[in-house]
PDB file of C-alpha atoms in Angstrom:
ATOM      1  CA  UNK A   9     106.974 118.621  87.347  1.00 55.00           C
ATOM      2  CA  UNK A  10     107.054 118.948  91.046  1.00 55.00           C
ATOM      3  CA  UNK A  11     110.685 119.404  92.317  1.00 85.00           C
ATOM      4  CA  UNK A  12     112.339 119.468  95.623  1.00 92.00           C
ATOM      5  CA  UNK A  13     116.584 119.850  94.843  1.00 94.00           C
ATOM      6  CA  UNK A  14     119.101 119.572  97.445  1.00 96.00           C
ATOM      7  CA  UNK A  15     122.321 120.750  97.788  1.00 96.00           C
ATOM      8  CA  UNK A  16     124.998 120.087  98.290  1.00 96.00           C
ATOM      9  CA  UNK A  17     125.054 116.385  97.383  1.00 94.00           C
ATOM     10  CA  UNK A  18     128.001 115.728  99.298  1.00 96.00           C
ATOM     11  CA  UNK A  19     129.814 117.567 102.094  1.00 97.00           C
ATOM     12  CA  UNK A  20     132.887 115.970 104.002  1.00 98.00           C
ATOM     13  CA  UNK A  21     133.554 118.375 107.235  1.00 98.00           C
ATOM     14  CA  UNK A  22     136.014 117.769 110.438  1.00 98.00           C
ATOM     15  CA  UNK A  23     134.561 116.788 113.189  1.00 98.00           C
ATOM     16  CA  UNK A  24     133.577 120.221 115.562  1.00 98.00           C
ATOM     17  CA  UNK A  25     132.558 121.940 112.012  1.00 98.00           C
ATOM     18  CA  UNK A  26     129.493 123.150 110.950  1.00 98.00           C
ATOM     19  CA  UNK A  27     127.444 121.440 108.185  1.00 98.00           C
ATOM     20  CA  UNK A  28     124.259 122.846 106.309  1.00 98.00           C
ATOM     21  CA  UNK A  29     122.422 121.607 103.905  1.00 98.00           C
ATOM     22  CA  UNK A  30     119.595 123.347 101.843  1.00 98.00           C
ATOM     23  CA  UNK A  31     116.455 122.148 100.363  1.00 97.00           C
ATOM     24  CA  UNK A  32     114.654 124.236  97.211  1.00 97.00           C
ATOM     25  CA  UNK A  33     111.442 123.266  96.029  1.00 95.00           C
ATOM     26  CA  UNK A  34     110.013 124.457  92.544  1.00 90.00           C
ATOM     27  CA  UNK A  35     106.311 125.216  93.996  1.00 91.00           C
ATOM     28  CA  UNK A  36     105.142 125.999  97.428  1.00 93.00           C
ATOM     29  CA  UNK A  37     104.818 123.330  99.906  1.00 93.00           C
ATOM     30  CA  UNK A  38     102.467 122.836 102.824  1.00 90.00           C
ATOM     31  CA  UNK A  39     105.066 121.626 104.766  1.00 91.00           C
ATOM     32  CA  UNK A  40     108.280 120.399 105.082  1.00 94.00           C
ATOM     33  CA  UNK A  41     110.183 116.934 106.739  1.00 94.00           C
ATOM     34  CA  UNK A  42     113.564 116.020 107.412  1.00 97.00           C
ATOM     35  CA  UNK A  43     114.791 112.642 107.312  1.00 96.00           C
ATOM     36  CA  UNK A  44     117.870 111.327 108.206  1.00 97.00           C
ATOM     37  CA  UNK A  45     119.324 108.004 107.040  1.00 96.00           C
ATOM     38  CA  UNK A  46     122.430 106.306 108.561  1.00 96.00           C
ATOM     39  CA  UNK A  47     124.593 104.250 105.793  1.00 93.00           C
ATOM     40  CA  UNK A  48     123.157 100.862 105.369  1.00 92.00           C
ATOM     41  CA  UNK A  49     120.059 101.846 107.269  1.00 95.00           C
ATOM     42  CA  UNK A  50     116.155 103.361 106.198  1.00 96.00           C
ATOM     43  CA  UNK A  51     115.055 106.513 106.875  1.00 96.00           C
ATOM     44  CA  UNK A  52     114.190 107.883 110.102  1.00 96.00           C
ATOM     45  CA  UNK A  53     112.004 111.378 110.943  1.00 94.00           C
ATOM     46  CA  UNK A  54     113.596 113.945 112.505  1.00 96.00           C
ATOM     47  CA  UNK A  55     111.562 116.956 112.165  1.00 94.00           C
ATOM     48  CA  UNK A  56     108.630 118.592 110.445  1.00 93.00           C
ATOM     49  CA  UNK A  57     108.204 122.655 109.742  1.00 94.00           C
ATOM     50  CA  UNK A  58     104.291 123.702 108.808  1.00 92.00           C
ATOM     51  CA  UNK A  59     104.546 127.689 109.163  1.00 94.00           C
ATOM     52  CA  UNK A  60     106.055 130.143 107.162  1.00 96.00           C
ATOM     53  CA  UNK A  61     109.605 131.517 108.702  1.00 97.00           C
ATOM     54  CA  UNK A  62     109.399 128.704 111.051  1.00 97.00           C
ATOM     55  CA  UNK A  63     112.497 127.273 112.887  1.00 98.00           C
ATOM     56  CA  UNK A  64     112.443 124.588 115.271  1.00 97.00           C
ATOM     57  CA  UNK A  65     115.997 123.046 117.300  1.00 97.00           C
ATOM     58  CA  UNK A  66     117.088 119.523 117.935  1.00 96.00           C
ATOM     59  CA  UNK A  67     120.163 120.117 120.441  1.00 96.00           C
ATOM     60  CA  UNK A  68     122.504 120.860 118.084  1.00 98.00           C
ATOM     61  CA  UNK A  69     120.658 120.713 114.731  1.00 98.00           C
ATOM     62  CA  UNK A  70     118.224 123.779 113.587  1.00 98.00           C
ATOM     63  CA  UNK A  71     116.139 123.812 110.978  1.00 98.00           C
ATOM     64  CA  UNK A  72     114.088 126.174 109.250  1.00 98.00           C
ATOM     65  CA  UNK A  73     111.518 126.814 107.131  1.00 97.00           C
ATOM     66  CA  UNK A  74     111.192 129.793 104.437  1.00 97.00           C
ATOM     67  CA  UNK A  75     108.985 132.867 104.753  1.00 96.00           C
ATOM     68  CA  UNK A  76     107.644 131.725 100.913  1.00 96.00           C
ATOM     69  CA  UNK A  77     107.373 128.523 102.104  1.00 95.00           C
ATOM     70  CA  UNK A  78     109.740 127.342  99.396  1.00 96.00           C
ATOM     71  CA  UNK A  79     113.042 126.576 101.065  1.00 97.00           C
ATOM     72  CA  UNK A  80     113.957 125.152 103.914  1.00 98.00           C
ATOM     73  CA  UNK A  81     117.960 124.372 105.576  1.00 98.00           C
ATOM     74  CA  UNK A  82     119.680 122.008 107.701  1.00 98.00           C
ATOM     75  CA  UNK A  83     122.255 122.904 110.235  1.00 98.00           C
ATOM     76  CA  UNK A  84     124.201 120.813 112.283  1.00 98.00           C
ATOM     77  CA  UNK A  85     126.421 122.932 115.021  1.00 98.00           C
ATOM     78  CA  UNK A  86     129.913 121.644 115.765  1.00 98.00           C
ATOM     79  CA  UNK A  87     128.984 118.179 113.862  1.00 98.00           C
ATOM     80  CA  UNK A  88     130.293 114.879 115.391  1.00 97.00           C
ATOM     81  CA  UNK A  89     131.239 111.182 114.053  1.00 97.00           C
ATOM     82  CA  UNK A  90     127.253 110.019 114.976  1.00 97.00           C
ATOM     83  CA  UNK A  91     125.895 112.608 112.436  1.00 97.00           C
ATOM     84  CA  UNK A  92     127.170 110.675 109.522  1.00 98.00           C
ATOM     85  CA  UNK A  93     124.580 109.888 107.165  1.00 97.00           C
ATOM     86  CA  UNK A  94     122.475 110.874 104.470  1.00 96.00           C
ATOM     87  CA  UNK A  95     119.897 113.754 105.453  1.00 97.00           C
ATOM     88  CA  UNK A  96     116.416 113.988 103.165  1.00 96.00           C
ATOM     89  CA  UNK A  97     114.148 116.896 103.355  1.00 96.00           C
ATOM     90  CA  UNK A  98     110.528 116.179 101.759  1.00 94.00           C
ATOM     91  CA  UNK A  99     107.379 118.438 101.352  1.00 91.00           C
ATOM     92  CA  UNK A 100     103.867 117.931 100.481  1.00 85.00           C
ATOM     93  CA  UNK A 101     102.768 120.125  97.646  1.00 81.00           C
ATOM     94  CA  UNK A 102      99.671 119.872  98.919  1.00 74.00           C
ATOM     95  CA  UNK A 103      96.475 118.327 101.067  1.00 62.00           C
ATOM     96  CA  UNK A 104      96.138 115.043  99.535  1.00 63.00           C
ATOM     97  CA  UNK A 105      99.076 114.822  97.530  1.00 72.00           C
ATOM     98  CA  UNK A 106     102.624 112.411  97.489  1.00 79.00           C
ATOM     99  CA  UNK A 107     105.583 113.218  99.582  1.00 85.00           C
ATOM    100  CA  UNK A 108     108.298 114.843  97.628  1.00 89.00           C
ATOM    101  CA  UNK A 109     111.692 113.629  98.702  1.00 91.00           C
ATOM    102  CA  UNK A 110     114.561 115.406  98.049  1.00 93.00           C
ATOM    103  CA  UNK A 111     117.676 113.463  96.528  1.00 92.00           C
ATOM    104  CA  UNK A 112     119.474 113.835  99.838  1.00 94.00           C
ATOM    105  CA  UNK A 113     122.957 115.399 101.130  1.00 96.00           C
ATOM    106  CA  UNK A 114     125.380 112.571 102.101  1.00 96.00           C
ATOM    107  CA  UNK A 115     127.483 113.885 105.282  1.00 97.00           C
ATOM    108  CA  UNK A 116     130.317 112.608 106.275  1.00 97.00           C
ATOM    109  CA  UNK A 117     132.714 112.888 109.495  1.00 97.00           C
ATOM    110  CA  UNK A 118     136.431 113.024 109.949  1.00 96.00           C
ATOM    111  CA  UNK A 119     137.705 112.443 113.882  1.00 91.00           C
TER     112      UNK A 119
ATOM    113  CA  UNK B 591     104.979  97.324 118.625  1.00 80.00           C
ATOM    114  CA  UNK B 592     107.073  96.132 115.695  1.00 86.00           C
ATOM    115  CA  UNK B 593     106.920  98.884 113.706  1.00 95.00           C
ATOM    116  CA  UNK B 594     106.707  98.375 109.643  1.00 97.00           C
ATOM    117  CA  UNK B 595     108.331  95.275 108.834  1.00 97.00           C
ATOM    118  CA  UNK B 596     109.832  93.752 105.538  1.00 98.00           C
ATOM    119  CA  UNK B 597     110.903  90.499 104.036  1.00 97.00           C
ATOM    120  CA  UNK B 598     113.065  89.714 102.478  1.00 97.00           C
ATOM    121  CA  UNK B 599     116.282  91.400 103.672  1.00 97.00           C
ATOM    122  CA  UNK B 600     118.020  90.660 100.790  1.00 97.00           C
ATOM    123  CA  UNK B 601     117.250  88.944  97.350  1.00 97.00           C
ATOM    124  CA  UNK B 602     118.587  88.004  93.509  1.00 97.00           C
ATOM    125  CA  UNK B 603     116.591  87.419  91.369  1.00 97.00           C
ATOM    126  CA  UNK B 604     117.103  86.547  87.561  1.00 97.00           C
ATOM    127  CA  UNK B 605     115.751  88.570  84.627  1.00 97.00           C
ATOM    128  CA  UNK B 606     112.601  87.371  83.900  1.00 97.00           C
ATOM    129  CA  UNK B 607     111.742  85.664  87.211  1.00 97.00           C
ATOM    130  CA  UNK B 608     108.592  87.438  89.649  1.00 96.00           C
ATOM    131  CA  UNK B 609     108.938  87.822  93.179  1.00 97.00           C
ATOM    132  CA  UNK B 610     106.539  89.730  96.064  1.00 98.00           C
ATOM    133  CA  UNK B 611     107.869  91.691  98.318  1.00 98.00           C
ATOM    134  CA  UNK B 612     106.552  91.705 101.699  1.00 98.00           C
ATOM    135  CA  UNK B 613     105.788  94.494 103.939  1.00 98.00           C
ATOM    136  CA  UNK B 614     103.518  94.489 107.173  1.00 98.00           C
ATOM    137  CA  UNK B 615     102.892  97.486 109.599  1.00 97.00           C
ATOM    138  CA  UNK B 616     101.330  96.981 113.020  1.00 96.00           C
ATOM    139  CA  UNK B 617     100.376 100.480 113.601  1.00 93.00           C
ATOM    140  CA  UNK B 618      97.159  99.992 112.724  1.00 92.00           C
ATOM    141  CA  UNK B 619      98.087 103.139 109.902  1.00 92.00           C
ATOM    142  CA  UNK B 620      96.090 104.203 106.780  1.00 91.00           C
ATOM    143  CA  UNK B 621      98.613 104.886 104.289  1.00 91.00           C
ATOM    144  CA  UNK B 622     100.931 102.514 103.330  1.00 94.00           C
ATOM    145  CA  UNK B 623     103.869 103.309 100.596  1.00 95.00           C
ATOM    146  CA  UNK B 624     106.655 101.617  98.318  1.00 97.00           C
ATOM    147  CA  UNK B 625     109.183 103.500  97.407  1.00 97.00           C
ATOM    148  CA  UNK B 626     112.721 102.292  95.677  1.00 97.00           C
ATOM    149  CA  UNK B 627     116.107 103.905  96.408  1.00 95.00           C
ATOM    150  CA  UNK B 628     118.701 104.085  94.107  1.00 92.00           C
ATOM    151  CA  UNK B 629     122.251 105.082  94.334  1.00 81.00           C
ATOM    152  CA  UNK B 630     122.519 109.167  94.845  1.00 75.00           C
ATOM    153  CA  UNK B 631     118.994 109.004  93.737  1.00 79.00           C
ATOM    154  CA  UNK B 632     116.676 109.859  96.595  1.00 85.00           C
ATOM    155  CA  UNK B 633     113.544 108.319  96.875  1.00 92.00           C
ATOM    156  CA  UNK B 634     111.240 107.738  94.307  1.00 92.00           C
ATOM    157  CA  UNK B 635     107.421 106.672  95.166  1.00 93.00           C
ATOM    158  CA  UNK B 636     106.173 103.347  93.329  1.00 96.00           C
ATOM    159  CA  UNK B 637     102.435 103.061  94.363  1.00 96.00           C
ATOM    160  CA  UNK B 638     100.995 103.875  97.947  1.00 94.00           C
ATOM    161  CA  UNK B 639      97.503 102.897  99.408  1.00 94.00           C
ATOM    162  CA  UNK B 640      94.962 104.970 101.330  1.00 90.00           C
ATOM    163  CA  UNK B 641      93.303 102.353 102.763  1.00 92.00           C
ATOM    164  CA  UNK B 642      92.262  98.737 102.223  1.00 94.00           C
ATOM    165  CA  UNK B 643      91.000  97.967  98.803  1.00 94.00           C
ATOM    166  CA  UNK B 644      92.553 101.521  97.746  1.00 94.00           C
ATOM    167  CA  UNK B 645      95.905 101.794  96.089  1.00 95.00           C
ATOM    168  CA  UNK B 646      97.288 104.616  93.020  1.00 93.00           C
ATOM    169  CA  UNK B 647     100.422 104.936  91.483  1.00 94.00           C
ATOM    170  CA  UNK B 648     103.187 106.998  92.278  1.00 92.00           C
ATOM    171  CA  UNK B 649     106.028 108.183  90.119  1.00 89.00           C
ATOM    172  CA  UNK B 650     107.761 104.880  89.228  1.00 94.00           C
ATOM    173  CA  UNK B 651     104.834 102.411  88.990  1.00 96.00           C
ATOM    174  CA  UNK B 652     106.027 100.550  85.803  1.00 96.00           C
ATOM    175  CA  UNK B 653     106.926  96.811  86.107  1.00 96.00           C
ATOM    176  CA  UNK B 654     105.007  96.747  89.577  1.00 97.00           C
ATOM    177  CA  UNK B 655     102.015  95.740  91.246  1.00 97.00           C
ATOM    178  CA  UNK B 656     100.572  96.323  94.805  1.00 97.00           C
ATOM    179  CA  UNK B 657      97.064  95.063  96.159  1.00 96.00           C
ATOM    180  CA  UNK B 658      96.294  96.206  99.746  1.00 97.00           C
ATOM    181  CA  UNK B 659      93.573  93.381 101.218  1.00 96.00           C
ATOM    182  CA  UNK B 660      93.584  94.420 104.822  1.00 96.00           C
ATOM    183  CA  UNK B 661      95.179  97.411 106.892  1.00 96.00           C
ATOM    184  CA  UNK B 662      98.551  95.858 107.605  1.00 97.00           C
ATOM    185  CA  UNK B 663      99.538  94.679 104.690  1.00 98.00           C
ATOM    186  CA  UNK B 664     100.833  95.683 101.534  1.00 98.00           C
ATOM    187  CA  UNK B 665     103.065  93.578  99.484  1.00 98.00           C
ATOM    188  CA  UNK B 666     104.682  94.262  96.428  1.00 98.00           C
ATOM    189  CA  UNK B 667     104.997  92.245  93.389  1.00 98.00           C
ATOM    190  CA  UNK B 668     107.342  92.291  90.299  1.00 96.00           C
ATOM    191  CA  UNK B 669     106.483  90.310  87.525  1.00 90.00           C
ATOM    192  CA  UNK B 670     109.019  90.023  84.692  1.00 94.00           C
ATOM    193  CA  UNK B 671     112.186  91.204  86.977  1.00 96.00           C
ATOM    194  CA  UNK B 672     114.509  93.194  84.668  1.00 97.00           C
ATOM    195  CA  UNK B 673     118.120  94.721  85.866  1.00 96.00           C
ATOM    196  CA  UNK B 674     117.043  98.751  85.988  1.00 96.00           C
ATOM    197  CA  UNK B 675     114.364  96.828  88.716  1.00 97.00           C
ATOM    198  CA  UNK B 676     117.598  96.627  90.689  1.00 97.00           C
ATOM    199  CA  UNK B 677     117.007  99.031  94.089  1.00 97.00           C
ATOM    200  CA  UNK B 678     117.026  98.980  97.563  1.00 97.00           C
ATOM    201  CA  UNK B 679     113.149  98.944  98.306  1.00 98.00           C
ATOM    202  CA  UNK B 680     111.587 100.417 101.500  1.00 98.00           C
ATOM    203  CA  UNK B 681     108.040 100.109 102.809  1.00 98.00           C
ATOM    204  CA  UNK B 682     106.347 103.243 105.035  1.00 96.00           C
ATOM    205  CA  UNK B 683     103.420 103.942 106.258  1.00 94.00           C
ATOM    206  CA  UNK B 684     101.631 106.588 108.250  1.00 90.00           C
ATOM    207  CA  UNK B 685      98.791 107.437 110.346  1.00 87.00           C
ATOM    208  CA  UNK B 686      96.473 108.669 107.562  1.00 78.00           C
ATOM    209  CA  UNK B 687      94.639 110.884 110.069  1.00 69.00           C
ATOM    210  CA  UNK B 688      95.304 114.057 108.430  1.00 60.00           C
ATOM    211  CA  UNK B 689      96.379 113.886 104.988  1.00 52.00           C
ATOM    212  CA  UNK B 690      99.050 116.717 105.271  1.00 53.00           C
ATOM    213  CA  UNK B 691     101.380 116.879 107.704  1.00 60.00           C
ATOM    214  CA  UNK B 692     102.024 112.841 108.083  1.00 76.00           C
ATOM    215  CA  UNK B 693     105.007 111.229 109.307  1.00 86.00           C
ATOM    216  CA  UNK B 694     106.101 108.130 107.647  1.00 91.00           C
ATOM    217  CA  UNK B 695     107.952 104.977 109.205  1.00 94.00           C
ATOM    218  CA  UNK B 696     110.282 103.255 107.251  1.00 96.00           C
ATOM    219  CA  UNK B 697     110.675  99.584 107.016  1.00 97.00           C
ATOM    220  CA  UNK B 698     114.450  98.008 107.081  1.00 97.00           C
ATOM    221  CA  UNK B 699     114.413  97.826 103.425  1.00 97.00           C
ATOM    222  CA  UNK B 700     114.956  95.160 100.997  1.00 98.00           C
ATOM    223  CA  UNK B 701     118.009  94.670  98.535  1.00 97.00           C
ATOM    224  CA  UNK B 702     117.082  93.588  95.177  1.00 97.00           C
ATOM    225  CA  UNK B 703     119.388  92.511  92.617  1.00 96.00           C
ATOM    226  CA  UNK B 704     118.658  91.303  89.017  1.00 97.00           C
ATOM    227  CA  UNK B 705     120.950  90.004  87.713  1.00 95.00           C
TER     228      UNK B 705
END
């Protein structure tokens, strides 16, 4: 069935390194959504991607969307203690279909 | 506005009891969703609703229930509680203007444990 895998499922960085995480889905999506959940918290929207190639920039977080429309990634630039958290990316396979949520990649921060 | 709201915070239940779970939005949205969250396991959908009087199932709907009476509410209900039922249990909804590109808005969550 429909798929959307994430990896990695972890990633532990020092603070001031770079963090990426990348989203694969098994079928084309319409779009794509990143959420971001802090520990102990519910998920919160951060972004969505509709075009093919597209890439879009949150101060220090870019994300983009695949020219197939099949992969999308994550990046956080020079990551700090308030980016911990778990980061979901989600797609619609389609008009009128469920949200796909990826299993998530759980970041966390060293000082 | 309030946002999507859910009660309880936090419950335990024993195997075999039923409980509803409560979940109001004051968006005035369309769509309404369950969806349970377990450990390193994403999100899974349970049921969602289009619209009042309209609700389908979603990937996990076994052992569940959901009725959806007016816009800004959509509870839902487990009958026989059993352990696997054991989850943290968010509520979302969105606008339901456009059927693709929707944002949803999470609820706090609830923590259920069966024990």
């Amino acid at each position: 069935g429909q798929q959307v895998m994430q990896i990695p499922q972890y990633q532990h960085v020092q603070e001031g390194e770079d963090f990426t995480t990348y989203c694969n889905s098994s079928t084309t999506l319409s779009n794509i959504q990143w959420y971001k959940q802090r520990p102990g918290g519910h998920p919160v929207f951060l972004i969505q991607l509709v075009k093919s190639g597209e890439v879009k920039k949150q101060k220090r977080l870019t994300f983009q969307f695949g020219e197939a429309k099949k992969n999308s990634s994550l990046h956080i630039t020079a990551t700090q203690t308030t980016d911990v958290g778990t980061y979901f990316c989600a797609g619609h396979r389609q008009a009128g279909t469920a949200l796909i949520f990826g299993k998530g990649t759980t970041l966390s921060v060293s000082s | 506005n309030a946002g999507v709201t859910q009660t309880p915070k936090f419950r335990i239940l024993k195997i075999g009891q039923s409980m509803t779970l409560q979940c109001a939005q004051d968006m005035n949205h369309n769509y309404m969703y369950w969806y349970r969250q377990d450990p390193g396991m994403g999100l899974k959908l349970i049921y969602y609703s289009v619209g009042a009087g309209i609700t389908d199932k979603g990937e996990v709907p076994n052992g569940y229930n959901v009725s959806r009476s007016t816009t800004e509410d959509f509870p839902l209900r487990l009958e026989l509680a059993a352990p696997s039922q054991t989850s943290v249990y968010f509520c979302a909804s969105s606008r339901g203007d456009r059927v693709v590109e929707e944002t949803q808005y999470f609820g706090p969550g609830t923590r259920l444990l069966v024990l």
